[in-house]
CSV table of C-alpha atoms in Angstrom, one decimal:
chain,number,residue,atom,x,y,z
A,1,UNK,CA,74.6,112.0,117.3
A,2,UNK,CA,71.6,109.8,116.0
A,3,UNK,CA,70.7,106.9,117.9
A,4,UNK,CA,71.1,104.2,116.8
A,5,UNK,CA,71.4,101.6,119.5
A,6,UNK,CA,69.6,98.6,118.0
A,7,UNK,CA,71.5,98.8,115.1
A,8,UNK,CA,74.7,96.9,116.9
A,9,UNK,CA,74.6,93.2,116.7
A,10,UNK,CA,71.5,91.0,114.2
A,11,UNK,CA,72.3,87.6,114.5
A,12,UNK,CA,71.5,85.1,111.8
A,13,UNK,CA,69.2,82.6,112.7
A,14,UNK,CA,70.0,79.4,112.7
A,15,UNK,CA,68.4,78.1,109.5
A,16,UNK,CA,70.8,80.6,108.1
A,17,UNK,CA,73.6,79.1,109.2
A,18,UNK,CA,75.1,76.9,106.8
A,19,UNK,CA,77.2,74.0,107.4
A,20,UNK,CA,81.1,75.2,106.9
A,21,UNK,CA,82.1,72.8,105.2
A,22,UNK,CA,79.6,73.0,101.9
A,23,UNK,CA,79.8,76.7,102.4
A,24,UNK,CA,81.4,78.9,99.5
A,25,UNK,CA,82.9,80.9,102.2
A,26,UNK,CA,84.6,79.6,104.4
A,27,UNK,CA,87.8,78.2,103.8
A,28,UNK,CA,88.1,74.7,104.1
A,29,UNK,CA,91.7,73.4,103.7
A,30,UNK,CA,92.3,69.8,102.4
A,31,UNK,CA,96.0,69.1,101.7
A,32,UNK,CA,96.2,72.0,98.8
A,33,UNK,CA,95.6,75.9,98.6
A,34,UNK,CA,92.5,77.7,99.0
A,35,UNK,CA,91.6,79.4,95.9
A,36,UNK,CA,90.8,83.2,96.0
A,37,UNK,CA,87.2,84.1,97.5
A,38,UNK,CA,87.5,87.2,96.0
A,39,UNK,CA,85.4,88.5,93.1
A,40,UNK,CA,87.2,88.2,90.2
A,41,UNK,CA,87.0,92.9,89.6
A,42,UNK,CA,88.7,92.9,93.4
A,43,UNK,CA,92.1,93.6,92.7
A,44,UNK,CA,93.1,91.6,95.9
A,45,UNK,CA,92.2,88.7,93.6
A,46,UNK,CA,95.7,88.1,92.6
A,47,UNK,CA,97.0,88.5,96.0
A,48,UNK,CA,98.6,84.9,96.7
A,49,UNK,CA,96.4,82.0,98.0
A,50,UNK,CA,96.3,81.2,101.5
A,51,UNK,CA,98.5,77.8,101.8
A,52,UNK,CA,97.3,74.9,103.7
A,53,UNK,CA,98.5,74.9,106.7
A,54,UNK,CA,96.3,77.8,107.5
A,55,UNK,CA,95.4,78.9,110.9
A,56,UNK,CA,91.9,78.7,110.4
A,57,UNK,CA,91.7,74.9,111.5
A,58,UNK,CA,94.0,75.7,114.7
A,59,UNK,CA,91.7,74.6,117.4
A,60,UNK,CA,91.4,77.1,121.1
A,61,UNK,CA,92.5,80.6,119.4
A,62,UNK,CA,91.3,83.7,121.3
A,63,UNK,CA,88.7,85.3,118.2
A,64,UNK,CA,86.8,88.0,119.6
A,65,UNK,CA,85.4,90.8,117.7
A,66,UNK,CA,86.0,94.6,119.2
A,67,UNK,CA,83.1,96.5,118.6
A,68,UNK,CA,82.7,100.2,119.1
A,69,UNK,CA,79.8,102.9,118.1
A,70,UNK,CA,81.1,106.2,118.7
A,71,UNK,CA,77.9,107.7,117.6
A,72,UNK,CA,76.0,106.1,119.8
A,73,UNK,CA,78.0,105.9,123.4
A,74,UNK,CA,79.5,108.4,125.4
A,75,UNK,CA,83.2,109.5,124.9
A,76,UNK,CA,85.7,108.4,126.8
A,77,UNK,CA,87.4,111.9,127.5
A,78,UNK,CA,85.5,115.0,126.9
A,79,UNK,CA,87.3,118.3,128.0
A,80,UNK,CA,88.7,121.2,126.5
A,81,UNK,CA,90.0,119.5,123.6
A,82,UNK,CA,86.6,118.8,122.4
A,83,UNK,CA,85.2,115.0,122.9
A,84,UNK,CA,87.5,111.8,122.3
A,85,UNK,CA,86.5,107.8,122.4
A,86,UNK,CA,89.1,105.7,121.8
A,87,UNK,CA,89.4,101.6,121.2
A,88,UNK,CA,92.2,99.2,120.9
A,89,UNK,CA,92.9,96.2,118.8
A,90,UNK,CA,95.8,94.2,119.6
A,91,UNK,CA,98.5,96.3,118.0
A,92,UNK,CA,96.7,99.8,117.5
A,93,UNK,CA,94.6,101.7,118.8
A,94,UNK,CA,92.0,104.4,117.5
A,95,UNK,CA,91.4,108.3,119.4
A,96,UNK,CA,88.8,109.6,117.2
A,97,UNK,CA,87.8,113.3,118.1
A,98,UNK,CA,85.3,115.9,117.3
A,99,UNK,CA,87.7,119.2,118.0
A,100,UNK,CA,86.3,122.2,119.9
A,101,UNK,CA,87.4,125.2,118.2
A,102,UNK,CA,91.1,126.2,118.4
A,103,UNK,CA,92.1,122.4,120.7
A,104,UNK,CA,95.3,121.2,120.3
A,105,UNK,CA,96.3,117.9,121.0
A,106,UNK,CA,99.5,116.8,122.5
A,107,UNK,CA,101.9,113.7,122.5
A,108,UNK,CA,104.6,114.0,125.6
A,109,UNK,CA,107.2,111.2,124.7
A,110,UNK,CA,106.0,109.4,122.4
A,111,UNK,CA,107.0,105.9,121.9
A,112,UNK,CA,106.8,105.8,118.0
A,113,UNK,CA,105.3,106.8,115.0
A,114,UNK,CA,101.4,107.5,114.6
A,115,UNK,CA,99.2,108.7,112.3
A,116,UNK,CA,96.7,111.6,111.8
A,117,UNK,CA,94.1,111.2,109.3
A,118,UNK,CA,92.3,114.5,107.9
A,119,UNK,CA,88.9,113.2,106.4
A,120,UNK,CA,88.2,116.8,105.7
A,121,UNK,CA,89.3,120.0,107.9
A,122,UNK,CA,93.1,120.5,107.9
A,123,UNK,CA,95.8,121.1,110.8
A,124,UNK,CA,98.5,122.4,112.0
A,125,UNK,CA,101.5,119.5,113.1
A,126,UNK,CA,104.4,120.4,115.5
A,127,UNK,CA,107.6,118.3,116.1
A,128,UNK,CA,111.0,118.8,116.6
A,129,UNK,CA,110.5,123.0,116.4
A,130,UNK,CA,109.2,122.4,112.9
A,131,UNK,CA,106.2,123.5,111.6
A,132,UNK,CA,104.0,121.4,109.3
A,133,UNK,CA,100.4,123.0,107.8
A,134,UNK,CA,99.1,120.2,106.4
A,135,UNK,CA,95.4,120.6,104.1
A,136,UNK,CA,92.4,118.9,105.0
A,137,UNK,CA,91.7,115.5,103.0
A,138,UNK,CA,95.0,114.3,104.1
A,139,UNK,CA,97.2,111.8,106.3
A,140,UNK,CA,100.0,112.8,108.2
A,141,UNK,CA,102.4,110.3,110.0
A,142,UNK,CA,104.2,112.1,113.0
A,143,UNK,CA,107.8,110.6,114.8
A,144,UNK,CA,108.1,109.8,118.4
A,145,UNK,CA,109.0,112.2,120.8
A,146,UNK,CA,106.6,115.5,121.7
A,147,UNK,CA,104.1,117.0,119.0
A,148,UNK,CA,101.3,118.6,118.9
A,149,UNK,CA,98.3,118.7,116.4
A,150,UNK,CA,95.8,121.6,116.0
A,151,UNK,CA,93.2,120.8,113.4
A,152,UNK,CA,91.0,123.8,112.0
A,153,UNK,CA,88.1,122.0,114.3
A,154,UNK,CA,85.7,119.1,113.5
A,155,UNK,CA,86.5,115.2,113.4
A,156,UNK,CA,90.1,114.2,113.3
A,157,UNK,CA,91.3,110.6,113.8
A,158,UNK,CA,94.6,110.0,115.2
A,159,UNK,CA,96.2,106.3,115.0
A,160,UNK,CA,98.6,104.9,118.0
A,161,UNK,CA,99.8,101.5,118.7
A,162,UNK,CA,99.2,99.8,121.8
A,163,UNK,CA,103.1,100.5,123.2
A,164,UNK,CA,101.5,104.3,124.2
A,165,UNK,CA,100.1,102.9,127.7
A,166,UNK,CA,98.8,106.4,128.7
A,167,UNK,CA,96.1,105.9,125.8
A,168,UNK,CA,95.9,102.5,125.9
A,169,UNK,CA,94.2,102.6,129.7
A,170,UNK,CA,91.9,105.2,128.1
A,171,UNK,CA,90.4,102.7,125.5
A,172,UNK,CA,86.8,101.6,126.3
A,173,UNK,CA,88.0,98.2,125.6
A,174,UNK,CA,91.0,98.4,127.5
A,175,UNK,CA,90.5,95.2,128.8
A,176,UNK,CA,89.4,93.3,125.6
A,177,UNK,CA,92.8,91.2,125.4
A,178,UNK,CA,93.4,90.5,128.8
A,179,UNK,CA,93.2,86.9,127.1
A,180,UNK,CA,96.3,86.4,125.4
A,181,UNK,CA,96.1,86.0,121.6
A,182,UNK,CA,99.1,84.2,121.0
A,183,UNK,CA,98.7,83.6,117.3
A,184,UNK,CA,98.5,87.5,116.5
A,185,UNK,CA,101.1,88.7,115.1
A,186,UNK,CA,103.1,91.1,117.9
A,187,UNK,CA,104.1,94.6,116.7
A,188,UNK,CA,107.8,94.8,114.9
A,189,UNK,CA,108.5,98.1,113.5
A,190,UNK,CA,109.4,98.4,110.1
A,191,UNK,CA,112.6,100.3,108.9
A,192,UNK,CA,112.8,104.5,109.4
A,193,UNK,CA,111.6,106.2,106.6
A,194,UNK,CA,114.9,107.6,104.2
A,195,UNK,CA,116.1,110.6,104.8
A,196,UNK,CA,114.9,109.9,108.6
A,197,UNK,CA,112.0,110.8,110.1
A,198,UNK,CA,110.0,113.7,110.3
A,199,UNK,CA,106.1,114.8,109.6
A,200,UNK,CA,105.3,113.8,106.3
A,201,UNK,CA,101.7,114.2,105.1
A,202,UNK,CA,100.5,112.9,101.9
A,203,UNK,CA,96.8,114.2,99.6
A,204,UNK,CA,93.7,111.9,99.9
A,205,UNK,CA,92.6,112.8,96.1
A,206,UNK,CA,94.1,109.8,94.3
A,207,UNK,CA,92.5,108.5,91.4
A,208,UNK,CA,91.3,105.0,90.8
A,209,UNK,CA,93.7,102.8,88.7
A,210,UNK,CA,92.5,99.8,87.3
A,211,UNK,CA,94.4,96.9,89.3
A,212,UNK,CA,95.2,99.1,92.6
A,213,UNK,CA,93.3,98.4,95.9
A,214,UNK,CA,92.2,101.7,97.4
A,215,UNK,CA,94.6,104.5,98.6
A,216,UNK,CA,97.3,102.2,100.9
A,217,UNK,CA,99.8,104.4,102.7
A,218,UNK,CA,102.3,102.8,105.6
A,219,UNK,CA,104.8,104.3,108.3
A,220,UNK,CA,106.9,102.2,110.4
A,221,UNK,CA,103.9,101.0,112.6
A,222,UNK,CA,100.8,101.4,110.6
A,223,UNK,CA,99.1,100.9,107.3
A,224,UNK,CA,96.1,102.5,106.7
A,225,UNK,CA,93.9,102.2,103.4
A,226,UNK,CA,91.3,104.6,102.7
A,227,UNK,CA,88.8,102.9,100.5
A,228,UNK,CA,87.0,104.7,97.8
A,229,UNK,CA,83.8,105.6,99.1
A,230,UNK,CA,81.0,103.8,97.7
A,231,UNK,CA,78.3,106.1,96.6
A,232,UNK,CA,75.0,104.2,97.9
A,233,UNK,CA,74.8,100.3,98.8
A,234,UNK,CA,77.8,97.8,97.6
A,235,UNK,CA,76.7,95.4,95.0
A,236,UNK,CA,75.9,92.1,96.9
A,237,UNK,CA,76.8,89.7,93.6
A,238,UNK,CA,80.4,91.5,94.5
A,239,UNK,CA,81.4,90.6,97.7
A,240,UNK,CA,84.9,89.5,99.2
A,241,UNK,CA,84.7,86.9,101.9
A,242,UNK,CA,88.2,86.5,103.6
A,243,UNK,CA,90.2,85.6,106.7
A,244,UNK,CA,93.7,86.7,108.1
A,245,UNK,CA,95.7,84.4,109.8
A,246,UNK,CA,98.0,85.7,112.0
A,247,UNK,CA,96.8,89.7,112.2
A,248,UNK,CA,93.8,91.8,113.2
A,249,UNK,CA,92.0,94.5,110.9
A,250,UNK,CA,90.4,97.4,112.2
A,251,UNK,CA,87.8,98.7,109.8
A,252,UNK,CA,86.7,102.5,110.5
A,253,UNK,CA,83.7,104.1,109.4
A,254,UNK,CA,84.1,107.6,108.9
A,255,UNK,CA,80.7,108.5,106.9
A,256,UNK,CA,77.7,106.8,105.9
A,257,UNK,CA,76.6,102.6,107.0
A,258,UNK,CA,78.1,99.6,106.9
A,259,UNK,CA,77.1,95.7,107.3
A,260,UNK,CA,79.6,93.5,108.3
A,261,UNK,CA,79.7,89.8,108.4
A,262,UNK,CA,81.7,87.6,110.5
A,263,UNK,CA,81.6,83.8,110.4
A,264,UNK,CA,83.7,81.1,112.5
A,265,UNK,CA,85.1,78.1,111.0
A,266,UNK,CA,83.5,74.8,112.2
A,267,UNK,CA,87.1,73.0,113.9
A,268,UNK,CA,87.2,70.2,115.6
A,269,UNK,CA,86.7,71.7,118.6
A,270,UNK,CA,82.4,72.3,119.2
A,271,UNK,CA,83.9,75.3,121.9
A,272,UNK,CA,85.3,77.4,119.0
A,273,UNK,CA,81.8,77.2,117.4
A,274,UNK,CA,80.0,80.4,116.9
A,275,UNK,CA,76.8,81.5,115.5
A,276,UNK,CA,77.1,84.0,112.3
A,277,UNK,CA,77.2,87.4,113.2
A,278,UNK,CA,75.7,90.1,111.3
A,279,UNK,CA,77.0,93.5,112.6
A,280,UNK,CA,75.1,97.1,111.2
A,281,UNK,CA,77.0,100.3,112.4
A,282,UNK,CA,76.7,103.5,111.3
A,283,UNK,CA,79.2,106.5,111.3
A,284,UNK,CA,81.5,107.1,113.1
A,285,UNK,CA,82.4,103.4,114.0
A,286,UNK,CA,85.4,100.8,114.8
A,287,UNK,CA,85.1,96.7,114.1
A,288,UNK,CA,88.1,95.1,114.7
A,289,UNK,CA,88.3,91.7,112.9
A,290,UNK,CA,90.2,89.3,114.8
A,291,UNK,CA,92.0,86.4,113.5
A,292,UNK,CA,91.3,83.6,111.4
A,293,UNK,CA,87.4,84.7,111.2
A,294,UNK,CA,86.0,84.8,107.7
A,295,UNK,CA,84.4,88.6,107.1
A,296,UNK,CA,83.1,90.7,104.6
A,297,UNK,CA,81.5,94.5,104.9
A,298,UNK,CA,79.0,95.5,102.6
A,299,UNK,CA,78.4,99.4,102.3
A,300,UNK,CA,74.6,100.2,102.4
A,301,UNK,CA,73.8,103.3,103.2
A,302,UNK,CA,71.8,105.5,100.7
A,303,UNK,CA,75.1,108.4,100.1
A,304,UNK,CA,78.4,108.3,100.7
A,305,UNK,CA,80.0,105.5,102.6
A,306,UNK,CA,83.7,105.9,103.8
A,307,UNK,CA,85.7,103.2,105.5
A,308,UNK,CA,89.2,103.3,106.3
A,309,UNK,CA,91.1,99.6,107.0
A,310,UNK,CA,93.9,99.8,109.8
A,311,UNK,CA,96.7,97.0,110.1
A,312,UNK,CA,99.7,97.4,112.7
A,313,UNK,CA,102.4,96.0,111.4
A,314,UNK,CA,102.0,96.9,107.8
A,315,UNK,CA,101.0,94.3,105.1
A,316,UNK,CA,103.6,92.3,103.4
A,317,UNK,CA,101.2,91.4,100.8
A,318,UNK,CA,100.0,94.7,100.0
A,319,UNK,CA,103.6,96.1,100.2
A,320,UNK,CA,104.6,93.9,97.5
A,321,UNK,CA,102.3,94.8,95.1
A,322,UNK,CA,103.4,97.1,92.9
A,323,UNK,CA,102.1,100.5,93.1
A,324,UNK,CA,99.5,99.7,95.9
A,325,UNK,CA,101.9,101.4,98.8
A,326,UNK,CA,101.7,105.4,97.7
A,327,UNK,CA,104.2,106.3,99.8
A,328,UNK,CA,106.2,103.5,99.5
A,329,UNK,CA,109.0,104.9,98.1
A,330,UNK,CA,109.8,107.2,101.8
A,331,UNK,CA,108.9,104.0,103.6
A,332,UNK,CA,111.0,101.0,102.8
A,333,UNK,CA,110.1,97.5,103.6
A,334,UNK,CA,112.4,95.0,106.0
A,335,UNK,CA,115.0,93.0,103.5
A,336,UNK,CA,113.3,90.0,104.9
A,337,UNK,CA,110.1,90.8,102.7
């Protein structure tokens, strides 16, 4: 893997730091909604306003990035399987593998519902005595209970949540939220798929619609959106500063480099006060953006830059937007949405 060690964490200085309250991107709430900060071609521009009684002015919250460059640090299992580094968020959790010819990997007892995600090389899911081939350029979701994936060899990424303790001690963060983060969101798992569950596996070649937000898919515990790719740097007059209130997003590099920047809110508090961080990771990397911080991710390397965004629960807001969930109609939402 190239090196590229000193790539991790630039900080801004501080005559780059700009006071939050006069900045255009932070969200500063004053008795009334904060308007979108998205660019007005982003179709999460019509995604609903963020009301004013927003977490981002709740003083004490536990917001600590999880950073990980698989590229560039040793895995945290390597054996027959092939090599395997895995990192947590608060809900999920990422194995990301480069398979040795002919590995298979196994779930015994699983707790729930995961994912497999095919970038390219296909594989061969087992569950229940059935038999599922599914192509490369894919993602699979497989039920709980014993399974067993055999990709044709390369990089696969497989997507648990954080109930799967066995995994979750594996993590190279394993420790990263032994500081309870009480305003995240816990993990409720949405209703089973109709016609109940088995592996189903759905193509990565979608087409771009005008309106639609990248290629969304959900099961009961995840949602994962695999962004276009952006061929060469992102256009910096077109960026999306945003912030989350209540849940964590894992953004996952699977090919080319990404720049990401995080900024906390100035509250009332000086102790929740943080410099700006400016964060440049290459392929294959995992930044998990915690709770209320404001971020954005710019795409700059020269070719093909491939990121993947990870939420556990699913999105409500995304899920209500029409034709933004492609499998939506296998995976129903809770009557409460």
């Amino acid at each position: 893997m190239t090196d590229r060690s000193a790539d991790k964490y630039v900080p801004l200085k501080e005559t780059q730091f700009r006071q939050a309250e006069h900045s255009p991107m932070v969200a500063v709430h004053r008795g009334r909604e904060r308007e979108s900060m998205y660019d007005k071609s982003d179709p999460r521009a019509a995604l609903a306003s963020t009301p004013a009684d927003s977490m981002i002015g709740v003083t004490g919250l536990v917001a600590e990035e999880q950073v990980a460059t698989f590229y560039d640090s040793p895995p945290q299992l390597d054996d027959d399987t092939g090599q395997t580094w895995l990192q947590r968020g608060h809900n999920f959790l990422v194995a990301l593998s480069h398979a040795a010819p002919g590995a298979s990997f196994d779930r015994v007892a699983q707790v729930d519902e995961y994912c497999v995600l095919l970038p390219k090389g296909g594989a061969t899911i087992e569950w229940n005595g059935a038999v599922t081939e599914v192509p490369g350029h894919s993602i699979a979701f497989v039920p709980a209970g014993d399974s067993r994936v055999t990709p044709e060899g390369g990089e696969i990424v497989r997507l648990f949540t954080t109930a799967n303790e066995d995994l979750l001690a594996l993590c190279g963060n394993a420790g990263g939220y032994d500081r309870p983060r009480s305003h995240v969101k816990p993990l409720t798992a949405w209703p089973a798929p109709k016609g109940g569950f088995k592996v189903r596996h759905y193509s990565l070649d979608v087409a771009p619609e005008p309106g639609r937000f990248g290629r969304i898919f959900r099961c009961t515990t995840l949602m994962v959106n695999v962004l276009e790719p952006f061929e060469g740097p992102r256009d910096p007059s077109k960026m999306s500063p945003h912030h989350h209130d209540d849940f964590e997003q894992g953004s996952l590099a699977l090919s080319g480099e990404f720049t990401h920047y995080l900024r906390w809110s100035w509250t009332s508090d000086m102790a929740d006060w943080k410099d700006d961080k400016v964060l440049k990771m290459a392929a294959p990397s995992l930044l998990v953006v915690p709770p209320p911080v404001i971020h954005t991710t710019r795409a700059t390397g020269p070719g093909d830059n491939l990121l993947a965004d990870i939420f556990s629960p699913p999105r409500e807001d995304f899920s209500l937007k029409p034709g933004w969930v492609l499998n939506a109609e296998d995976y129903p939402m809770p009557e409460q949405a």
